[in-house]
Amino acid sequence: MASRKASLPTTQLTSKTFLAKLFVFIQLLYLVLSEVIQAFSVPENAARMEEARESACNDMGKMLQLVLPVATQIQQEVIKAYGFNNEGEGVLKFARLVKMYETQDPEIAAMSIKLKSLLLPHLSTPPIGGAITAS
């Protein structure tokens, strides 16, 4: 019995330590996400994105060729300071982390939506009931 009582505080400490580390991790994720979002409003980055969007002319294929690489570079410039790989792989890992925690934290979810709105073109939706007719 004595050994069980002795191990109980260690288990509680481990849970507290885990929760403390998780809290710090989520706070760091907020920080990195906010810095990434802010990076898109830096005048030179905003100009780079605008130029890429104009060149793409709302063509989704061209968006992938022209806008996505610029957006990836902007994100890489921020996240490399936090230990992420300075290549496309780092941005993918960062995106996966955001995706994993956006369902658990409304602030991360809101920041994720804001980041996506900076990356994706503004698409208009067709009118309700508007059928496409065959020629």
Coordinates of C-alpha atoms in Angstrom, one line a residue:
M1 CA 0.0 0.0 0.0
A2 CA 2.8 2.4 0.8
S3 CA 4.2 2.2 -2.7
R4 CA 0.8 3.0 -4.2
K5 CA 0.5 6.1 -2.1
A6 CA 4.0 7.1 -3.1
S7 CA 3.3 6.8 -6.8
L8 CA 0.0 8.7 -6.7
P9 CA 1.6 12.2 -6.3
T10 CA 4.0 11.4 -9.2
T11 CA 1.1 10.5 -11.4
Q12 CA -0.7 13.7 -10.5
L13 CA 2.5 15.6 -11.1
T14 CA 2.8 14.0 -14.5
S15 CA -0.7 15.0 -15.4
K16 CA -0.1 18.5 -14.2
T17 CA 3.1 18.7 -16.1
F18 CA 1.5 17.4 -19.2
L19 CA -1.3 20.0 -18.9
A20 CA 1.2 22.8 -18.2
K21 CA 3.2 21.8 -21.3
L22 CA 0.1 21.6 -23.4
F23 CA -1.0 25.1 -22.2
V24 CA 2.5 26.5 -23.1
F25 CA 2.3 24.7 -26.5
I26 CA -1.1 26.2 -27.3
Q27 CA 0.1 29.6 -26.2
L28 CA 3.1 29.2 -28.5
L29 CA 0.8 28.1 -31.4
Y30 CA -1.3 31.3 -30.8
L31 CA 1.9 33.4 -31.0
V32 CA 3.2 31.7 -34.2
L33 CA -0.2 31.9 -35.9
S34 CA -0.6 35.6 -35.0
E35 CA 2.9 36.3 -36.4
V36 CA 2.2 34.4 -39.6
I37 CA -1.1 36.4 -40.1
Q38 CA 0.7 39.7 -39.3
A39 CA 3.5 38.8 -41.8
F40 CA 0.9 38.9 -44.6
S41 CA 0.1 42.5 -43.8
V42 CA 3.7 43.6 -44.0
P43 CA 3.7 46.0 -47.0
E44 CA 6.3 44.1 -49.0
N45 CA 4.6 40.7 -48.4
A46 CA 1.1 42.2 -49.2
A47 CA 2.5 43.5 -52.4
R48 CA 4.0 40.1 -53.3
M49 CA 0.7 38.4 -52.6
E50 CA -1.2 41.0 -54.6
E51 CA 1.1 40.7 -57.6
A52 CA 0.8 36.9 -57.5
R53 CA -3.0 37.1 -57.3
E54 CA -3.2 39.6 -60.2
S55 CA -1.0 37.3 -62.3
A56 CA -3.2 34.3 -61.5
C57 CA -6.4 36.1 -62.6
N58 CA -8.6 33.9 -60.3
D59 CA -7.6 30.8 -62.3
M60 CA -7.3 28.1 -59.6
G61 CA -4.4 26.3 -61.4
K62 CA -2.5 29.6 -61.7
M63 CA -3.3 30.3 -58.0
L64 CA -1.5 27.1 -57.1
Q65 CA 1.4 27.9 -59.3
L66 CA 1.8 31.6 -58.4
V67 CA 0.1 32.4 -55.1
L68 CA 0.8 29.3 -53.1
P69 CA 4.6 29.5 -53.4
V70 CA 4.6 33.1 -52.3
A71 CA 2.3 32.3 -49.3
T72 CA 4.5 29.4 -48.4
Q73 CA 7.6 31.6 -48.4
I74 CA 6.0 34.2 -46.2
Q75 CA 5.0 31.5 -43.7
Q76 CA 8.4 29.9 -43.8
E77 CA 10.1 33.2 -42.9
V78 CA 8.1 33.3 -39.7
I79 CA 7.9 29.6 -38.6
K80 CA 11.6 28.9 -39.1
A81 CA 12.3 31.0 -36.0
Y82 CA 10.3 28.4 -34.0
G83 CA 12.2 25.4 -35.2
F84 CA 10.2 24.4 -38.2
N85 CA 12.0 23.2 -41.3
N86 CA 12.7 26.1 -43.7
E87 CA 11.2 24.2 -46.6
G88 CA 7.7 23.3 -47.7
E89 CA 7.7 20.4 -45.2
G90 CA 7.9 22.9 -42.3
V91 CA 4.8 24.7 -43.5
L92 CA 2.9 21.4 -43.9
K93 CA 3.8 20.4 -40.4
F94 CA 2.7 23.8 -39.1
A95 CA -0.6 23.5 -41.0
R96 CA -1.2 20.0 -39.5
L97 CA -0.6 21.3 -36.0
V98 CA -3.0 24.1 -36.5
K99 CA -5.6 21.7 -38.0
M100 CA -5.2 19.4 -35.0
Y101 CA -5.8 22.1 -32.4
E102 CA -8.4 24.2 -34.2
T103 CA -11.1 21.7 -33.2
Q104 CA -10.1 22.0 -29.6
D105 CA -9.6 25.8 -29.3
P106 CA -12.0 28.4 -30.7
E107 CA -9.3 31.1 -30.8
I108 CA -7.0 28.8 -32.9
A109 CA -10.0 28.0 -35.1
A110 CA -10.7 31.7 -35.7
M111 CA -7.0 32.4 -36.5
S112 CA -6.9 29.4 -38.8
I113 CA -10.0 30.8 -40.7
K114 CA -8.3 34.2 -41.0
L115 CA -5.1 32.6 -42.3
K116 CA -7.1 30.6 -44.9
S117 CA -8.9 33.7 -46.0
L118 CA -5.5 35.3 -46.7
L119 CA -4.4 32.3 -48.8
L120 CA -7.4 31.3 -50.7
P121 CA -9.1 33.5 -53.4
H122 CA -12.5 35.0 -52.6
L123 CA -14.8 32.8 -54.6
S124 CA -18.3 33.9 -55.3
T125 CA -21.0 31.3 -54.9
P126 CA -23.6 30.8 -57.7
P127 CA -27.1 32.0 -56.9
I128 CA -29.3 29.5 -55.2
G129 CA -31.4 27.6 -57.7
G130 CA -29.2 28.8 -60.6
A131 CA -28.8 25.8 -62.7
I132 CA -26.1 25.4 -65.3
T133 CA -27.6 24.9 -68.7
A134 CA -26.2 22.8 -71.4
S135 CA -25.5 24.5 -74.7

